[in-house]
CSV table of C-alpha atoms in Angstrom, one decimal:
chain,number,residue,atom,x,y,z
A,1,MET,CA,108.8,99.3,80.5
A,2,LEU,CA,106.8,96.7,81.5
A,3,GLY,CA,102.9,97.4,81.7
A,4,LEU,CA,100.7,95.0,83.6
A,5,ASP,CA,97.0,94.3,84.0
A,6,LEU,CA,94.7,91.6,84.6
A,7,SER,CA,92.2,92.8,81.7
A,8,ARG,CA,93.0,92.0,78.1
A,9,ASN,CA,90.6,94.7,77.0
A,10,MET,CA,92.6,97.3,79.2
A,11,LEU,CA,95.5,96.2,77.8
A,12,ALA,CA,94.2,96.1,74.3
A,13,ARG,CA,93.2,99.9,75.2
A,14,ALA,CA,96.8,100.7,76.4
A,15,ARG,CA,98.4,99.1,73.3
A,16,GLU,CA,95.8,101.5,71.2
A,17,MET,CA,96.5,104.5,73.4
A,18,THR,CA,100.2,104.2,73.5
A,19,SER,CA,102.0,101.8,71.0
A,20,ASP,CA,105.7,101.7,71.4
A,21,SER,CA,108.2,98.9,71.1
A,22,ALA,CA,110.0,100.0,74.4
A,23,ILE,CA,106.9,98.9,76.2
A,24,ASP,CA,106.1,95.4,76.8
A,25,TYR,CA,102.8,94.8,77.8
A,26,ARG,CA,101.5,91.6,79.7
A,27,THR,CA,98.3,90.0,81.2
A,28,ALA,CA,99.0,89.4,85.2
A,29,ASP,CA,97.4,89.1,88.3
A,30,LEU,CA,99.0,91.2,90.9
A,31,GLU,CA,97.8,88.5,93.3
A,32,THR,CA,100.7,86.3,91.8
A,33,ALA,CA,102.5,88.1,89.5
A,34,THR,CA,106.5,87.8,90.1
A,35,LEU,CA,108.6,90.6,88.7
A,36,PRO,CA,112.8,90.4,87.6
A,37,SER,CA,115.1,91.4,90.4
A,38,ALA,CA,116.6,95.2,90.7
A,39,ALA,CA,115.1,95.9,87.2
A,40,PHE,CA,113.4,99.1,87.6
A,41,ASP,CA,113.6,102.6,88.5
A,42,LEU,CA,110.1,103.3,88.8
A,43,VAL,CA,106.9,101.2,89.6
A,44,TYR,CA,103.6,103.3,89.2
A,45,SER,CA,100.2,102.0,89.8
A,46,ALA,CA,97.0,103.8,89.9
A,47,LEU,CA,94.1,102.9,91.7
A,48,ALA,CA,94.6,99.2,91.4
A,49,PHE,CA,96.3,98.0,94.8
A,50,HIS,CA,92.9,98.4,96.8
A,51,TYR,CA,91.8,95.3,95.1
A,52,VAL,CA,94.5,93.5,96.1
A,53,ALA,CA,94.3,90.9,99.2
A,54,ASP,CA,97.5,90.1,99.6
A,55,PHE,CA,99.4,93.3,99.8
A,56,PRO,CA,102.3,92.3,101.7
A,57,ARG,CA,103.5,89.6,99.2
A,58,LEU,CA,102.7,92.4,96.5
A,59,VAL,CA,105.1,95.0,98.1
A,60,ARG,CA,107.7,92.8,98.9
A,61,GLU,CA,107.5,91.6,94.8
A,62,ILE,CA,107.6,95.1,94.0
A,63,HIS,CA,110.5,96.3,96.3
A,64,GLN,CA,112.8,93.3,95.2
A,65,SER,CA,112.0,94.1,91.6
A,66,LEU,CA,113.4,97.8,92.0
A,67,ALA,CA,117.1,98.9,91.9
A,68,PRO,CA,118.4,100.5,95.1
A,69,GLY,CA,117.3,104.2,94.8
A,70,GLY,CA,114.1,103.1,92.8
A,71,ALA,CA,110.6,104.5,93.6
A,72,LEU,CA,107.2,102.9,94.2
A,73,VAL,CA,104.5,105.7,93.3
A,74,PHE,CA,101.0,104.5,94.0
A,75,THR,CA,97.2,105.8,94.3
A,76,ILE,CA,94.7,104.2,96.0
A,77,GLU,CA,91.4,104.9,97.6
A,78,HIS,CA,91.8,106.2,100.8
A,79,PRO,CA,90.6,104.4,103.7
A,80,ILE,CA,88.1,106.7,105.0
A,81,TYR,CA,86.2,106.6,101.7
A,82,ILE,CA,86.2,102.6,101.9
A,83,ALA,CA,85.6,101.6,105.4
A,84,ALA,CA,82.0,102.0,106.1
A,85,ALA,CA,79.3,99.6,105.5
A,86,ASP,CA,77.0,102.0,103.9
A,87,PRO,CA,79.1,104.7,102.4
A,88,ARG,CA,77.0,107.4,101.1
A,89,TRP,CA,77.0,111.2,101.8
A,90,GLU,CA,74.7,112.2,104.5
A,91,LEU,CA,74.0,115.8,106.1
A,92,ASP,CA,74.9,117.1,109.3
A,93,ARG,CA,72.5,118.9,111.6
A,94,GLN,CA,74.2,122.3,109.9
A,95,GLY,CA,72.8,120.6,106.2
A,96,ARG,CA,76.4,120.1,105.7
A,97,LYS,CA,77.5,117.0,103.5
A,98,THR,CA,79.0,114.7,106.0
A,99,TRP,CA,80.8,111.2,105.2
A,100,PRO,CA,80.2,108.2,107.2
A,101,VAL,CA,82.9,106.1,109.0
A,102,ASN,CA,82.0,102.7,110.9
A,103,GLY,CA,84.4,99.4,110.8
A,104,TYR,CA,87.3,101.3,110.2
A,105,ALA,CA,89.6,98.9,112.3
A,106,THR,CA,87.9,96.0,110.9
A,107,GLU,CA,90.1,95.4,107.5
A,108,GLY,CA,89.2,92.9,104.8
A,109,GLU,CA,86.8,92.7,102.2
A,110,ARG,CA,84.2,95.5,101.1
A,111,ARG,CA,81.5,95.1,98.3
A,112,THR,CA,80.2,97.9,96.8
A,113,ASP,CA,78.4,98.5,93.3
A,114,TRP,CA,80.3,100.8,90.6
A,115,PHE,CA,80.2,99.6,87.1
A,116,ALA,CA,79.5,96.6,88.2
A,117,PRO,CA,77.3,95.3,91.1
A,118,ASN,CA,79.2,93.9,94.2
A,119,ILE,CA,82.4,95.1,93.3
A,120,LEU,CA,84.9,93.3,95.8
A,121,LYS,CA,87.6,95.3,97.5
A,122,TYR,CA,90.1,95.6,100.4
A,123,HIS,CA,89.8,98.2,103.4
A,124,ARG,CA,93.0,98.4,105.3
A,125,MET,CA,93.8,101.3,107.7
A,126,LEU,CA,96.2,104.0,106.4
A,127,GLY,CA,99.0,103.0,109.1
A,128,THR,CA,98.4,99.6,108.1
A,129,THR,CA,99.6,100.5,104.6
A,130,LEU,CA,102.2,102.4,105.6
A,131,ASN,CA,103.5,99.8,107.9
A,132,ILE,CA,103.3,96.9,105.1
A,133,LEU,CA,105.8,99.3,103.1
A,134,LEU,CA,107.9,99.8,106.1
A,135,ASP,CA,108.1,96.1,106.8
A,136,ALA,CA,109.3,95.5,103.3
A,137,GLY,CA,112.0,98.0,103.8
A,138,PHE,CA,110.6,100.9,101.9
A,139,SER,CA,111.3,104.4,103.3
A,140,LEU,CA,108.4,106.8,102.9
A,141,ARG,CA,108.7,110.1,101.0
A,142,ARG,CA,105.5,111.6,100.5
A,143,VAL,CA,101.8,110.9,101.7
A,144,GLU,CA,99.1,112.8,100.0
A,145,GLU,CA,95.5,112.9,100.6
A,146,PHE,CA,94.1,114.5,97.3
A,147,ALA,CA,92.0,117.3,97.6
A,148,PRO,CA,91.1,119.9,95.0
A,149,THR,CA,92.2,123.7,95.2
A,150,ASP,CA,89.6,126.4,95.1
A,151,GLU,CA,90.6,127.2,91.7
A,152,GLN,CA,89.9,123.7,90.7
A,153,ILE,CA,86.7,124.0,92.6
A,154,ALA,CA,85.7,127.4,90.5
A,155,ALA,CA,86.3,125.7,87.7
A,156,GLN,CA,84.2,122.3,88.4
A,157,PRO,CA,81.8,123.2,91.5
A,158,THR,CA,80.9,119.3,92.0
A,159,LEU,CA,84.4,118.8,93.2
A,160,SER,CA,83.8,120.7,96.1
A,161,GLU,CA,82.9,117.6,98.0
A,162,GLU,CA,86.1,116.3,97.7
A,163,ARG,CA,87.2,118.7,100.3
A,164,GLU,CA,84.9,117.3,103.1
A,165,ARG,CA,86.4,113.5,103.1
A,166,PRO,CA,89.6,112.1,101.5
A,167,MET,CA,88.7,109.8,98.8
A,168,MET,CA,92.1,109.4,96.9
A,169,LEU,CA,95.5,108.3,98.8
A,170,LEU,CA,98.7,109.1,97.1
A,171,ILE,CA,101.9,107.4,98.2
A,172,SER,CA,105.6,107.9,96.9
A,173,ALA,CA,108.5,105.6,98.8
A,174,LEU,CA,111.7,104.6,97.9
A,175,ARG,CA,113.9,101.5,98.0
A,176,PRO,CA,117.1,103.2,99.6
B,1,MET,CA,115.7,114.2,131.0
B,2,LEU,CA,113.8,117.1,130.6
B,3,GLY,CA,110.1,117.1,131.3
B,4,LEU,CA,108.0,120.1,129.5
B,5,ASP,CA,104.5,121.2,130.3
B,6,LEU,CA,102.7,124.6,129.8
B,7,SER,CA,100.9,123.8,133.0
B,8,ARG,CA,102.6,124.3,136.5
B,9,ASN,CA,99.8,122.4,137.9
B,10,MET,CA,100.6,119.4,135.5
B,11,LEU,CA,104.4,119.7,136.2
B,12,ALA,CA,103.3,120.0,140.2
B,13,ARG,CA,101.4,116.5,139.5
B,14,ALA,CA,104.4,115.2,137.7
B,15,ARG,CA,106.8,116.0,140.5
B,16,GLU,CA,104.4,114.6,142.9
B,17,MET,CA,104.2,111.2,141.0
B,18,THR,CA,107.9,111.1,139.8
B,19,SER,CA,110.7,113.0,141.8
B,20,ASP,CA,114.0,112.0,140.5
B,21,SER,CA,117.1,114.4,140.6
B,22,ALA,CA,117.7,113.0,137.0
B,23,ILE,CA,114.6,114.8,135.9
B,24,ASP,CA,114.3,118.7,134.9
B,25,TYR,CA,110.9,119.7,134.9
B,26,ARG,CA,110.3,123.0,133.3
B,27,THR,CA,107.4,125.4,132.4
B,28,ALA,CA,107.4,125.6,128.4
B,29,ASP,CA,105.2,126.6,125.7
B,30,LEU,CA,105.4,124.0,122.4
B,31,GLU,CA,104.8,126.9,120.0
B,32,THR,CA,108.2,128.7,121.2
B,33,ALA,CA,110.3,126.1,123.0
B,34,THR,CA,113.6,126.0,122.1
B,35,LEU,CA,115.7,122.6,122.9
B,36,PRO,CA,119.3,122.1,123.0
B,37,SER,CA,120.9,120.6,120.0
B,38,ALA,CA,121.8,116.9,119.5
B,39,ALA,CA,121.2,116.5,123.1
B,40,PHE,CA,118.7,113.5,123.3
B,41,ASP,CA,118.1,109.9,122.4
B,42,LEU,CA,114.2,110.0,122.4
B,43,VAL,CA,111.7,112.7,122.7
B,44,TYR,CA,108.0,111.5,123.7
B,45,SER,CA,104.9,113.5,123.7
B,46,ALA,CA,101.5,112.2,124.5
B,47,LEU,CA,98.4,113.8,123.1
B,48,ALA,CA,99.7,117.2,123.0
B,49,PHE,CA,100.6,117.9,119.5
B,50,HIS,CA,97.1,118.4,118.2
B,51,TYR,CA,97.0,121.6,120.5
B,52,VAL,CA,100.2,123.5,118.5
B,53,ALA,CA,99.6,125.8,116.0
B,54,ASP,CA,102.8,125.6,114.4
B,55,PHE,CA,103.8,122.2,114.1
B,56,PRO,CA,106.4,122.5,111.4
B,57,ARG,CA,108.4,124.8,113.6
B,58,LEU,CA,108.2,122.2,116.5
B,59,VAL,CA,109.1,119.3,114.6
B,60,ARG,CA,112.3,121.1,113.3
B,61,GLU,CA,113.0,122.1,116.5
B,62,ILE,CA,112.9,118.3,118.2
B,63,HIS,CA,114.9,117.1,115.2
B,64,GLN,CA,117.6,119.4,115.5
B,65,SER,CA,117.4,118.5,119.6
B,66,LEU,CA,118.0,114.4,118.8
B,67,ALA,CA,121.5,112.8,118.5
B,68,PRO,CA,121.7,110.5,115.2
B,69,GLY,CA,119.6,107.7,115.4
B,70,GLY,CA,117.2,109.4,118.2
B,71,ALA,CA,113.7,109.0,118.0
B,72,LEU,CA,110.4,111.1,118.0
B,73,VAL,CA,107.5,108.9,119.2
B,74,PHE,CA,104.2,110.7,119.8
B,75,THR,CA,100.5,110.5,119.9
B,76,ILE,CA,97.8,112.7,118.8
B,77,GLU,CA,94.0,112.9,118.6
B,78,HIS,CA,93.5,111.2,114.7
B,79,PRO,CA,92.1,113.6,112.2
B,80,ILE,CA,89.5,111.6,111.5
B,81,TYR,CA,88.4,112.4,114.9
B,82,ILE,CA,89.0,115.7,115.0
B,83,ALA,CA,88.0,116.9,111.4
B,84,ALA,CA,84.3,117.3,111.8
B,85,ALA,CA,82.4,120.5,112.1
B,86,ASP,CA,80.2,118.4,114.4
B,87,PRO,CA,82.0,115.6,115.6
B,88,ARG,CA,79.5,113.1,117.4
B,89,TRP,CA,78.2,109.4,117.1
B,90,GLU,CA,75.5,109.0,114.7
B,91,LEU,CA,73.6,105.8,113.4
B,92,ASP,CA,73.5,104.5,110.1
B,93,ARG,CA,70.4,102.8,108.4
B,94,GLN,CA,71.7,99.6,109.5
B,95,GLY,CA,71.1,101.4,113.3
B,96,ARG,CA,75.3,100.9,113.4
B,97,LYS,CA,77.5,103.4,115.1
B,98,THR,CA,79.1,105.9,112.7
B,99,TRP,CA,81.4,108.7,113.1
B,100,PRO,CA,80.8,111.7,110.8
B,101,VAL,CA,83.7,113.1,108.7
B,102,ASN,CA,83.4,116.5,106.8
B,103,GLY,CA,86.0,119.4,106.4
B,104,TYR,CA,88.8,117.2,106.0
B,105,ALA,CA,90.9,119.3,103.7
B,106,THR,CA,90.4,122.1,105.5
B,107,GLU,CA,93.1,122.3,108.0
B,108,GLY,CA,93.3,124.5,111.0
B,109,GLU,CA,91.4,125.4,114.2
B,110,ARG,CA,88.9,123.2,115.6
B,111,ARG,CA,86.5,124.0,118.7
B,112,THR,CA,84.9,121.4,121.2
B,113,ASP,CA,84.1,121.2,124.6
B,114,TRP,CA,85.9,118.7,126.8
B,115,PHE,CA,86.5,119.5,130.5
B,116,ALA,CA,86.3,123.2,129.6
B,117,PRO,CA,84.3,124.6,126.8
B,118,ASN,CA,85.6,126.0,123.6
B,119,ILE,CA,89.0,124.1,123.6
B,120,LEU,CA,90.9,124.9,120.5
B,121,LYS,CA,92.6,122.2,119.0
B,122,TYR,CA,94.1,122.0,115.5
B,123,HIS,CA,92.9,119.7,112.7
B,124,ARG,CA,96.0,118.9,110.1
B,125,MET,CA,95.5,115.9,107.6
B,126,LEU,CA,97.3,112.6,108.1
B,127,GLY,CA,99.3,113.2,105.0
B,128,THR,CA,100.3,116.8,106.4
B,129,THR,CA,101.4,115.6,109.7
B,130,LEU,CA,103.6,113.0,107.9
B,131,ASN,CA,104.9,115.2,105.5
B,132,ILE,CA,105.8,117.7,108.0
B,133,LEU,CA,108.4,115.2,109.8
B,134,LEU,CA,109.7,113.9,106.5
B,135,ASP,CA,110.4,117.7,105.4
B,136,ALA,CA,112.3,118.3,108.6
B,137,GLY,CA,114.6,115.1,107.6
B,138,PHE,CA,112.9,112.6,110.1
B,139,SER,CA,112.3,109.0,108.5
B,140,LEU,CA,109.0,107.4,109.5
B,141,ARG,CA,109.4,104.1,111.5
B,142,ARG,CA,105.8,103.3,112.4
B,143,VAL,CA,102.2,104.8,111.8
B,144,GLU,CA,99.5,103.1,114.1
B,145,GLU,CA,96.0,103.9,114.5
B,146,PHE,CA,94.7,102.4,117.6
B,147,ALA,CA,92.0,100.3,117.9
B,148,PRO,CA,90.9,97.7,121.0
B,149,THR,CA,91.5,94.0,120.6
B,150,ASP,CA,88.6,91.6,121.1
B,151,GLU,CA,90.1,90.6,124.3
B,152,GLN,CA,90.2,94.3,125.0
B,153,ILE,CA,86.6,94.8,124.1
B,154,ALA,CA,85.7,91.5,126.3
B,155,ALA,CA,87.2,92.9,129.6
B,156,GLN,CA,86.0,96.7,128.8
B,157,PRO,CA,82.8,96.5,126.1
B,158,THR,CA,82.4,100.3,125.8
B,159,LEU,CA,85.6,100.3,123.9
B,160,SER,CA,84.3,98.5,121.1
B,161,GLU,CA,83.3,101.9,119.3
B,162,GLU,CA,86.9,102.6,119.3
B,163,ARG,CA,87.1,99.9,116.4
B,164,GLU,CA,84.4,101.9,114.3
B,165,ARG,CA,86.7,104.9,113.8
B,166,PRO,CA,90.6,105.9,114.6
B,167,MET,CA,90.4,108.0,117.7
B,168,MET,CA,94.3,108.0,118.5
B,169,LEU,CA,97.4,107.9,115.9
B,170,LEU,CA,100.7,106.7,117.3
B,171,ILE,CA,103.8,107.6,115.2
B,172,SER,CA,107.5,106.6,115.4
B,173,ALA,CA,110.0,108.4,113.5
B,174,LEU,CA,113.9,108.3,113.8
B,175,ARG,CA,116.5,111.6,113.1
B,176,PRO,CA,118.9,109.1,110.6
């Protein structure tokens, strides 16, 4: 098992949480990282790929690193969440929480304040993300836009706004 | 070639525009229509499926009607365009045209005024539409969210708002 992160602090934390001689933790930048060929059954990434500028390169690199039948499973921030120039809850005329969308077809850099000011992420249309996977030779297995269930909202009422607009996109793809 | 529509007026118009003995025009309701097995190389639909309540049934029916290697190509209104309770352009704090999104995870009926009042359409999340195709045995080939190019906007400036939010979703899928 290979675990990659750009941050040495995050890798130190991962080693602390899951110390196992089967895991090889390495510092790597997903913009330039190379991976061994047909070496993995599963590549998994959580909420990282929307920080990667050259997503087609990364997807091709992952594709060649998977054994035939291997899977790429990842989450990103949903493009509807990322797209707008001024992303923030508004109220519609009925007082309902509403998420603004603009600039959807204008892909590229978006800057927001999150933990630190001026965090850089990349907006890609949902179709673009899927077509990059298809162009690299992946077949799509599942596309999910997370929304909490009624039970989850009853347990944690602040989650209800997550039914108003998708924040997370979960994708499963196979190397045939 | 088989041409289906629920509206006799639309079929009369189609016969008038394209009269060809190879085309069999028939009145049919996509909620209940059945199709012959492995009979077609291509099934094509333009901006109709978002009026269909039971989309999984229709997709299964289309899948079995395609010869192996056959394609389903269709357009629907984009779920971002359909989702909101009160869909209309707003301006953001910078005065930029902004499209409101809410109720995205609440699938089902939406009613809008368009040509006639109270037109019924069905909101499905983008992931839901794709997963219905995958569950029926389709493999996805292309997912496009139409946006006009700079050249198209120069020729027809009112198109520019179509870059702010996706209105059309274009999907191509194969029966393997």
